[in-house]
């Protein structure tokens, strides 16, 4: 299959690198990383050990394949611009999958891409860009794919097989919105705290104070999800959040990585989006407001 990964940061490179072993993959990303991949290949260490020689481009204009699948892994605030730039590559047959953090990416993609071409995706893998050409897979996670309409389709089943064949453990869902909320509740509970306290994910379970704040945020985000008719419980979400912390204990969350690089964070698409929904009808006062606008 022809696969283009738009946003070859840590997660994009991990997925693109693994998929490139059996597919024709092009990674699109920023210069130093792309130049290193062109020169010496992409090396993945940590939970996955491999070096792959995958096609990499620093501009979408240099991509000359028609992708069967376009995977979006740019930061949520870059989604609209990235998809606009990729517009000419998208045909009626292209499946567009967002594997980004945040609640608002599908809305942004929908402005440019026909909704029929979009599939939902979430992942809880942890990865860090160590230096150009080298990423560390710091935490094993799960990947979930599904139709936005919740139908059980063969294209989802085929992509689930494709990901699994590449060594990316993936399952399908017939309730994508619920999975997206679960992922976002987890992100809202882990990412801002690790970014504020400059700690690895695992420290959130070692420090009782931080664990308590993490649980509080998780509770507040879950209350908003329930108000949006998502069938989740606080107990379930607290357990799932702890599980992701345990699985990605050695990871520096994507938000902490943004703070370390002094770049914008995805707080608006994660806690900001939840806050907006929670505040919509002034139903909730205690959404993680003090972590918003980090
Ligand atoms: O944003 C991240 O860093 C990841 O989504 C996760 C799962 C929280 C692991 O660090």
mmCIF file of C-alpha atoms and ligand atoms in Angstrom:
data_model
loop_
_atom_site.group_PDB
_atom_site.id
_atom_site.type_symbol
_atom_site.label_atom_id
_atom_site.label_comp_id
_atom_site.label_asym_id
_atom_site.label_seq_id
_atom_site.Cartn_x
_atom_site.Cartn_y
_atom_site.Cartn_z
ATOM 1 C CA UNK A 1 0.000 0.000 0.000
ATOM 2 C CA UNK A 2 1.055 3.582 -0.597
ATOM 3 C CA UNK A 3 1.122 5.390 2.738
ATOM 4 C CA UNK A 4 2.032 9.030 3.392
ATOM 5 C CA UNK A 5 2.676 10.101 6.998
ATOM 6 C CA UNK A 6 2.117 13.801 7.422
ATOM 7 C CA UNK A 7 4.037 14.894 10.513
ATOM 8 C CA UNK A 8 7.167 12.782 10.976
ATOM 9 C CA UNK A 9 7.790 13.675 14.610
ATOM 10 C CA UNK A 10 8.219 10.911 17.191
ATOM 11 C CA UNK A 11 4.851 9.151 16.764
ATOM 12 C CA UNK A 12 4.651 9.733 12.993
ATOM 13 C CA UNK A 13 8.145 8.324 12.493
ATOM 14 C CA UNK A 14 7.380 5.309 14.705
ATOM 15 C CA UNK A 15 4.241 4.404 12.737
ATOM 16 C CA UNK A 16 5.730 5.277 9.342
ATOM 17 C CA UNK A 17 8.965 3.430 10.096
ATOM 18 C CA UNK A 18 7.167 0.247 11.142
ATOM 19 C CA UNK A 19 4.696 0.375 8.244
ATOM 20 C CA UNK A 20 7.536 0.952 5.749
ATOM 21 C CA UNK A 21 8.797 -2.594 6.281
ATOM 22 C CA UNK A 22 5.912 -3.971 4.207
ATOM 23 C CA UNK A 23 4.506 -0.872 2.459
ATOM 24 C CA UNK A 24 5.583 1.989 0.262
ATOM 25 C CA UNK A 25 5.794 4.784 2.861
ATOM 26 C CA UNK A 26 6.761 8.447 2.547
ATOM 27 C CA UNK A 27 7.419 10.392 5.755
ATOM 28 C CA UNK A 28 6.863 14.148 5.555
ATOM 29 C CA UNK A 29 8.501 16.209 8.283
ATOM 30 C CA UNK A 30 10.997 18.898 9.225
ATOM 31 C CA UNK A 31 14.476 19.356 7.802
ATOM 32 C CA UNK A 32 17.119 18.064 10.224
ATOM 33 C CA UNK A 33 15.198 14.873 10.946
ATOM 34 C CA UNK A 34 14.299 14.297 7.286
ATOM 35 C CA UNK A 35 17.865 14.988 6.124
ATOM 36 C CA UNK A 36 19.218 12.468 8.648
ATOM 37 C CA UNK A 37 16.703 9.827 7.502
ATOM 38 C CA UNK A 38 17.672 10.419 3.859
ATOM 39 C CA UNK A 39 21.370 10.008 4.756
ATOM 40 C CA UNK A 40 21.390 7.129 7.254
ATOM 41 C CA UNK A 41 17.838 5.828 7.549
ATOM 42 C CA UNK A 42 15.484 6.012 10.519
ATOM 43 C CA UNK A 43 16.623 4.268 13.696
ATOM 44 C CA UNK A 44 14.110 3.259 16.364
ATOM 45 C CA UNK A 45 15.331 2.221 19.821
ATOM 46 C CA UNK A 46 13.590 1.352 23.094
ATOM 47 C CA UNK A 47 10.550 -0.922 22.919
ATOM 48 C CA UNK A 48 11.202 -1.391 19.171
ATOM 49 C CA UNK A 49 14.671 -1.943 17.742
ATOM 50 C CA UNK A 50 15.173 -1.381 14.041
ATOM 51 C CA UNK A 51 16.699 0.804 11.369
ATOM 52 C CA UNK A 52 14.629 1.336 8.244
ATOM 53 C CA UNK A 53 15.439 3.033 4.979
ATOM 54 C CA UNK A 54 12.223 4.880 4.352
ATOM 55 C CA UNK A 55 11.530 7.661 1.857
ATOM 56 C CA UNK A 56 11.416 11.015 3.633
ATOM 57 C CA UNK A 57 10.585 14.490 2.351
ATOM 58 C CA UNK A 58 10.666 17.908 3.985
ATOM 59 C CA UNK A 59 7.877 19.221 1.759
ATOM 60 C CA UNK A 60 4.599 17.718 0.657
ATOM 61 C CA UNK A 61 5.359 19.129 -2.823
ATOM 62 C CA UNK A 62 8.097 16.496 -3.187
ATOM 63 C CA UNK A 63 5.696 13.594 -2.598
ATOM 64 C CA UNK A 64 4.934 11.935 -5.927
ATOM 65 C CA UNK A 65 2.851 8.921 -4.894
ATOM 66 C CA UNK A 66 -0.935 8.795 -4.607
ATOM 67 C CA UNK A 67 -1.498 7.607 -1.055
ATOM 68 C CA UNK A 68 -4.014 4.854 -0.356
ATOM 69 C CA UNK A 69 -3.687 5.954 3.258
ATOM 70 C CA UNK A 70 -2.740 9.384 4.585
ATOM 71 C CA UNK A 71 -1.829 9.298 8.286
ATOM 72 C CA UNK A 72 -1.950 12.667 10.040
ATOM 73 C CA UNK A 73 0.395 13.034 13.012
ATOM 74 C CA UNK A 74 1.120 16.767 12.952
ATOM 75 C CA UNK A 75 0.403 18.733 16.147
ATOM 76 C CA UNK A 76 -3.313 19.484 16.456
ATOM 77 C CA UNK A 77 -2.800 23.230 15.924
ATOM 78 C CA UNK A 78 -1.170 22.507 12.521
ATOM 79 C CA UNK A 79 -3.924 20.188 11.250
ATOM 80 C CA UNK A 80 -5.764 22.646 9.002
ATOM 81 C CA UNK A 81 -2.633 23.954 7.302
ATOM 82 C CA UNK A 82 -1.162 20.465 6.821
ATOM 83 C CA UNK A 83 -4.315 19.016 5.289
ATOM 84 C CA UNK A 84 -4.648 22.008 2.958
ATOM 85 C CA UNK A 85 -1.100 21.394 1.746
ATOM 86 C CA UNK A 86 -1.802 17.685 1.210
ATOM 87 C CA UNK A 87 -5.098 18.333 -0.592
ATOM 88 C CA UNK A 88 -3.746 17.615 -4.079
ATOM 89 C CA UNK A 89 -2.600 14.118 -2.996
ATOM 90 C CA UNK A 90 -6.027 13.079 -1.739
ATOM 91 C CA UNK A 91 -8.164 11.182 -4.246
ATOM 92 C CA UNK A 92 -11.622 9.644 -3.851
ATOM 93 C CA UNK A 93 -9.896 6.429 -2.744
ATOM 94 C CA UNK A 94 -7.537 7.926 -0.155
ATOM 95 C CA UNK A 95 -8.298 7.044 3.462
ATOM 96 C CA UNK A 96 -7.289 9.811 5.860
ATOM 97 C CA UNK A 97 -6.551 8.739 9.457
ATOM 98 C CA UNK A 98 -5.768 11.142 12.284
ATOM 99 C CA UNK A 99 -3.578 9.653 15.021
ATOM 100 C CA UNK A 100 -3.249 12.982 16.797
ATOM 101 C CA UNK A 101 -3.988 14.133 20.315
ATOM 102 C CA UNK A 102 -7.087 16.229 20.932
ATOM 103 C CA UNK A 103 -10.828 16.298 20.382
ATOM 104 C CA UNK A 104 -10.981 18.712 17.450
ATOM 105 C CA UNK A 105 -8.880 17.188 14.640
ATOM 106 C CA UNK A 106 -11.676 15.460 12.725
ATOM 107 C CA UNK A 107 -13.627 18.751 12.616
ATOM 108 C CA UNK A 108 -10.564 20.451 11.135
ATOM 109 C CA UNK A 109 -9.882 17.677 8.577
ATOM 110 C CA UNK A 110 -13.556 17.650 7.527
ATOM 111 C CA UNK A 111 -13.231 21.207 6.248
ATOM 112 C CA UNK A 112 -10.996 19.946 3.416
ATOM 113 C CA UNK A 113 -11.615 16.201 3.116
ATOM 114 C CA UNK A 114 -14.915 14.469 2.370
ATOM 115 C CA UNK A 115 -16.078 12.852 5.602
ATOM 116 C CA UNK A 116 -16.444 9.484 3.775
ATOM 117 C CA UNK A 117 -12.652 9.439 3.322
ATOM 118 C CA UNK A 118 -11.879 9.952 7.020
ATOM 119 C CA UNK A 119 -11.342 7.164 9.545
ATOM 120 C CA UNK A 120 -10.979 7.654 13.279
ATOM 121 C CA UNK A 121 -7.772 6.614 15.010
ATOM 122 C CA UNK A 122 -6.282 6.850 18.495
ATOM 123 C CA UNK A 123 -3.020 5.593 19.918
ATOM 124 C CA UNK A 124 -1.433 5.547 23.360
ATOM 125 C CA UNK A 125 2.132 4.775 22.304
ATOM 126 C CA UNK A 126 4.856 6.938 23.792
ATOM 127 C CA UNK A 127 7.826 8.043 21.664
ATOM 128 C CA UNK A 128 10.528 10.704 21.777
ATOM 129 C CA UNK A 129 12.645 12.226 19.014
ATOM 130 C CA UNK A 130 16.122 11.784 20.513
ATOM 131 C CA UNK A 131 18.038 13.461 17.699
ATOM 132 C CA UNK A 132 17.549 13.788 13.930
ATOM 133 C CA UNK A 133 17.143 10.295 12.482
ATOM 134 C CA UNK A 134 16.734 8.622 15.900
ATOM 135 C CA UNK A 135 13.548 8.068 17.867
ATOM 136 C CA UNK A 136 13.036 6.143 21.091
ATOM 137 C CA UNK A 137 9.861 4.092 21.484
ATOM 138 C CA UNK A 138 9.377 4.758 25.196
ATOM 139 C CA UNK A 139 6.024 3.175 25.865
ATOM 140 C CA UNK A 140 3.981 0.402 24.325
ATOM 141 C CA UNK A 141 0.396 1.427 23.762
ATOM 142 C CA UNK A 142 -2.672 0.364 21.918
ATOM 143 C CA UNK A 143 -3.993 1.687 18.628
ATOM 144 C CA UNK A 144 -7.683 1.732 17.763
ATOM 145 C CA UNK A 145 -9.244 2.389 14.357
ATOM 146 C CA UNK A 146 -12.887 2.872 13.482
ATOM 147 C CA UNK A 147 -15.421 4.452 11.155
ATOM 148 C CA UNK A 148 -16.784 7.840 12.223
ATOM 149 C CA UNK A 149 -20.229 6.364 11.510
ATOM 150 C CA UNK A 150 -19.488 3.415 13.844
ATOM 151 C CA UNK A 151 -20.132 0.938 11.006
ATOM 152 C CA UNK A 152 -18.215 -2.317 10.909
ATOM 153 C CA UNK A 153 -16.506 -2.046 7.509
ATOM 154 C CA UNK A 154 -13.994 -4.131 5.609
ATOM 155 C CA UNK A 155 -11.713 -1.128 5.120
ATOM 156 C CA UNK A 156 -11.292 -0.801 8.886
ATOM 157 C CA UNK A 157 -10.654 -4.547 9.174
ATOM 158 C CA UNK A 158 -8.043 -4.344 6.378
ATOM 159 C CA UNK A 159 -6.233 -1.436 8.002
ATOM 160 C CA UNK A 160 -6.296 -3.116 11.404
ATOM 161 C CA UNK A 161 -4.581 -6.133 9.753
ATOM 162 C CA UNK A 162 -2.101 -3.870 7.966
ATOM 163 C CA UNK A 163 -1.098 -2.183 11.254
ATOM 164 C CA UNK A 164 -0.866 -5.508 13.109
ATOM 165 C CA UNK A 165 1.270 -7.003 10.325
ATOM 166 C CA UNK A 166 3.637 -4.059 10.813
ATOM 167 C CA UNK A 167 3.923 -4.932 14.535
ATOM 168 C CA UNK A 168 1.596 -2.130 15.680
ATOM 169 C CA UNK A 169 -0.942 -3.828 17.969
ATOM 170 C CA UNK A 170 -4.278 -2.497 16.733
ATOM 171 C CA UNK A 171 -7.955 -3.252 17.291
ATOM 172 C CA UNK A 172 -11.141 -1.927 15.685
ATOM 173 C CA UNK A 173 -13.945 -0.040 17.355
ATOM 174 C CA UNK A 174 -17.583 0.556 16.486
ATOM 175 C CA UNK A 175 -17.732 3.484 18.909
ATOM 176 C CA UNK A 176 -14.958 5.800 17.799
ATOM 177 C CA UNK A 177 -16.163 8.892 19.664
ATOM 178 C CA UNK A 178 -15.975 7.022 22.952
ATOM 179 C CA UNK A 179 -12.387 5.926 22.201
ATOM 180 C CA UNK A 180 -11.441 9.488 21.259
ATOM 181 C CA UNK A 181 -12.844 10.783 24.538
ATOM 182 C CA UNK A 182 -11.070 8.049 26.522
ATOM 183 C CA UNK A 183 -7.754 8.986 24.894
ATOM 184 C CA UNK A 184 -8.377 12.694 25.476
ATOM 185 C CA UNK A 185 -9.344 12.208 29.128
ATOM 186 C CA UNK A 186 -6.079 10.274 29.575
ATOM 187 C CA UNK A 187 -4.090 13.021 27.810
ATOM 188 C CA UNK A 188 -5.807 15.747 29.860
ATOM 189 C CA UNK A 189 -4.809 13.953 33.074
ATOM 190 C CA UNK A 190 -1.189 13.127 32.162
ATOM 191 C CA UNK A 191 0.196 15.691 29.719
ATOM 192 C CA UNK A 192 -0.251 19.071 31.474
ATOM 193 C CA UNK A 193 1.019 17.734 34.813
ATOM 194 C CA UNK A 194 4.156 16.211 33.299
ATOM 195 C CA UNK A 195 4.734 19.470 31.390
ATOM 196 C CA UNK A 196 4.283 21.614 34.505
ATOM 197 C CA UNK A 197 6.504 19.445 36.687
ATOM 198 C CA UNK A 198 9.056 18.452 34.024
ATOM 199 C CA UNK A 199 8.684 14.774 34.885
ATOM 200 C CA UNK A 200 8.375 11.459 33.102
ATOM 201 C CA UNK A 201 4.868 9.980 32.969
ATOM 202 C CA UNK A 202 5.803 7.362 35.599
ATOM 203 C CA UNK A 203 6.486 10.004 38.266
ATOM 204 C CA UNK A 204 2.763 10.802 38.386
ATOM 205 C CA UNK A 205 2.240 7.499 40.208
ATOM 206 C CA UNK A 206 5.297 7.903 42.448
ATOM 207 C CA UNK A 207 4.348 11.290 43.897
ATOM 208 C CA UNK A 208 1.107 11.045 45.959
ATOM 209 C CA UNK A 209 0.342 14.740 45.483
ATOM 210 C CA UNK A 210 0.607 14.561 41.711
ATOM 211 C CA UNK A 211 -1.333 11.297 41.659
ATOM 212 C CA UNK A 212 -4.121 13.037 43.538
ATOM 213 C CA UNK A 213 -4.212 15.991 41.099
ATOM 214 C CA UNK A 214 -4.100 13.556 38.154
ATOM 215 C CA UNK A 215 -7.122 11.727 39.583
ATOM 216 C CA UNK A 216 -8.985 15.011 40.106
ATOM 217 C CA UNK A 217 -8.405 16.110 36.515
ATOM 218 C CA UNK A 218 -9.432 12.664 35.310
ATOM 219 C CA UNK A 219 -12.648 12.945 37.317
ATOM 220 C CA UNK A 220 -13.479 16.412 35.981
ATOM 221 C CA UNK A 221 -12.779 15.452 32.370
ATOM 222 C CA UNK A 222 -14.883 12.308 32.802
ATOM 223 C CA UNK A 223 -17.799 14.354 34.145
ATOM 224 C CA UNK A 224 -17.696 16.473 30.971
ATOM 225 C CA UNK A 225 -17.532 13.337 28.792
ATOM 226 C CA UNK A 226 -20.588 11.901 30.576
ATOM 227 C CA UNK A 227 -22.425 15.197 30.013
ATOM 228 C CA UNK A 228 -21.687 14.710 26.300
ATOM 229 C CA UNK A 229 -23.428 11.295 26.508
ATOM 230 C CA UNK A 230 -20.209 9.284 26.366
ATOM 231 C CA UNK A 231 -20.583 6.057 28.318
ATOM 232 C CA UNK A 232 -17.582 6.142 30.647
ATOM 233 C CA UNK A 233 -17.216 5.974 34.408
ATOM 234 C CA UNK A 234 -14.674 7.699 36.598
ATOM 235 C CA UNK A 235 -13.458 4.359 38.022
ATOM 236 C CA UNK A 236 -12.834 3.020 34.511
ATOM 237 C CA UNK A 237 -11.044 6.192 33.411
ATOM 238 C CA UNK A 238 -8.891 6.394 36.550
ATOM 239 C CA UNK A 239 -7.793 2.802 35.957
ATOM 240 C CA UNK A 240 -7.137 3.337 32.222
ATOM 241 C CA UNK A 241 -5.129 6.502 32.932
ATOM 242 C CA UNK A 242 -2.972 4.679 35.494
ATOM 243 C CA UNK A 243 -2.472 1.836 33.020
ATOM 244 C CA UNK A 244 -1.186 4.262 30.340
ATOM 245 C CA UNK A 245 1.097 5.920 32.928
ATOM 246 C CA UNK A 246 2.485 2.499 33.848
ATOM 247 C CA UNK A 247 2.949 1.470 30.196
ATOM 248 C CA UNK A 248 4.612 4.788 29.279
ATOM 249 C CA UNK A 249 6.405 5.368 32.620
ATOM 250 C CA UNK A 250 9.696 6.154 30.878
ATOM 251 C CA UNK A 251 8.108 8.573 28.408
ATOM 252 C CA UNK A 252 8.321 12.345 28.397
ATOM 253 C CA UNK A 253 4.788 13.227 27.310
ATOM 254 C CA UNK A 254 4.310 15.005 23.999
ATOM 255 C CA UNK A 255 3.299 18.163 25.896
ATOM 256 C CA UNK A 256 6.466 18.123 27.994
ATOM 257 C CA UNK A 257 8.477 17.606 24.792
ATOM 258 C CA UNK A 258 6.808 20.724 23.324
ATOM 259 C CA UNK A 259 7.634 22.742 26.448
ATOM 260 C CA UNK A 260 11.256 21.499 26.320
ATOM 261 C CA UNK A 261 11.494 22.562 22.668
ATOM 262 C CA UNK A 262 9.824 25.870 23.579
ATOM 263 C CA UNK A 263 7.101 25.277 20.992
ATOM 264 C CA UNK A 264 3.350 25.603 21.292
ATOM 265 C CA UNK A 265 1.558 22.833 23.213
ATOM 266 C CA UNK A 266 -1.665 20.962 22.321
ATOM 267 C CA UNK A 267 -3.412 22.171 25.484
ATOM 268 C CA UNK A 268 -6.166 23.930 23.484
ATOM 269 C CA UNK A 269 -7.187 20.687 21.743
ATOM 270 C CA UNK A 270 -7.011 18.593 24.917
ATOM 271 C CA UNK A 271 -7.895 20.365 28.207
ATOM 272 C CA UNK A 272 -9.072 23.460 26.303
ATOM 273 C CA UNK A 273 -11.602 21.471 24.251
ATOM 274 C CA UNK A 274 -12.889 19.700 27.374
ATOM 275 C CA UNK A 275 -13.072 22.985 29.242
ATOM 276 C CA UNK A 276 -15.061 24.547 26.428
ATOM 277 C CA UNK A 277 -17.591 21.711 26.433
ATOM 278 C CA UNK A 278 -17.800 21.663 30.213
ATOM 279 C CA UNK A 279 -18.345 25.394 30.365
ATOM 280 C CA UNK A 280 -20.804 25.396 27.459
ATOM 281 C CA UNK A 281 -23.856 25.514 29.680
ATOM 282 C CA UNK A 282 -22.020 26.595 32.801
ATOM 283 C CA UNK A 283 -22.536 23.077 34.114
ATOM 284 C CA UNK A 284 -19.052 22.550 35.403
ATOM 285 C CA UNK A 285 -16.908 24.904 37.384
ATOM 286 C CA UNK A 286 -13.921 22.770 38.218
ATOM 287 C CA UNK A 287 -12.647 21.584 34.861
ATOM 288 C CA UNK A 288 -8.815 21.727 34.965
ATOM 289 C CA UNK A 289 -8.874 25.457 34.513
ATOM 290 C CA UNK A 290 -5.660 26.045 36.374
ATOM 291 C CA UNK A 291 -3.782 23.899 33.853
ATOM 292 C CA UNK A 292 -5.334 25.551 30.845
ATOM 293 C CA UNK A 293 -3.199 27.916 28.739
ATOM 294 C CA UNK A 294 0.062 26.422 29.971
HETATM 295 O O1 LIG B 1 0.782 12.670 24.331
HETATM 296 C C1 LIG B 1 1.448 11.699 24.746
HETATM 297 O O2 LIG B 1 2.587 11.821 25.197
HETATM 298 C C2 LIG B 1 0.823 10.314 24.648
HETATM 299 O O3 LIG B 1 -0.440 10.441 24.069
HETATM 300 C C3 LIG B 1 0.726 9.553 25.970
HETATM 301 C C4 LIG B 1 -0.121 8.321 25.748
HETATM 302 C C5 LIG B 1 0.145 10.380 27.079
HETATM 303 C C6 LIG B 1 2.061 9.009 26.362
HETATM 304 O O4 LIG B 1 2.946 9.951 26.838
#
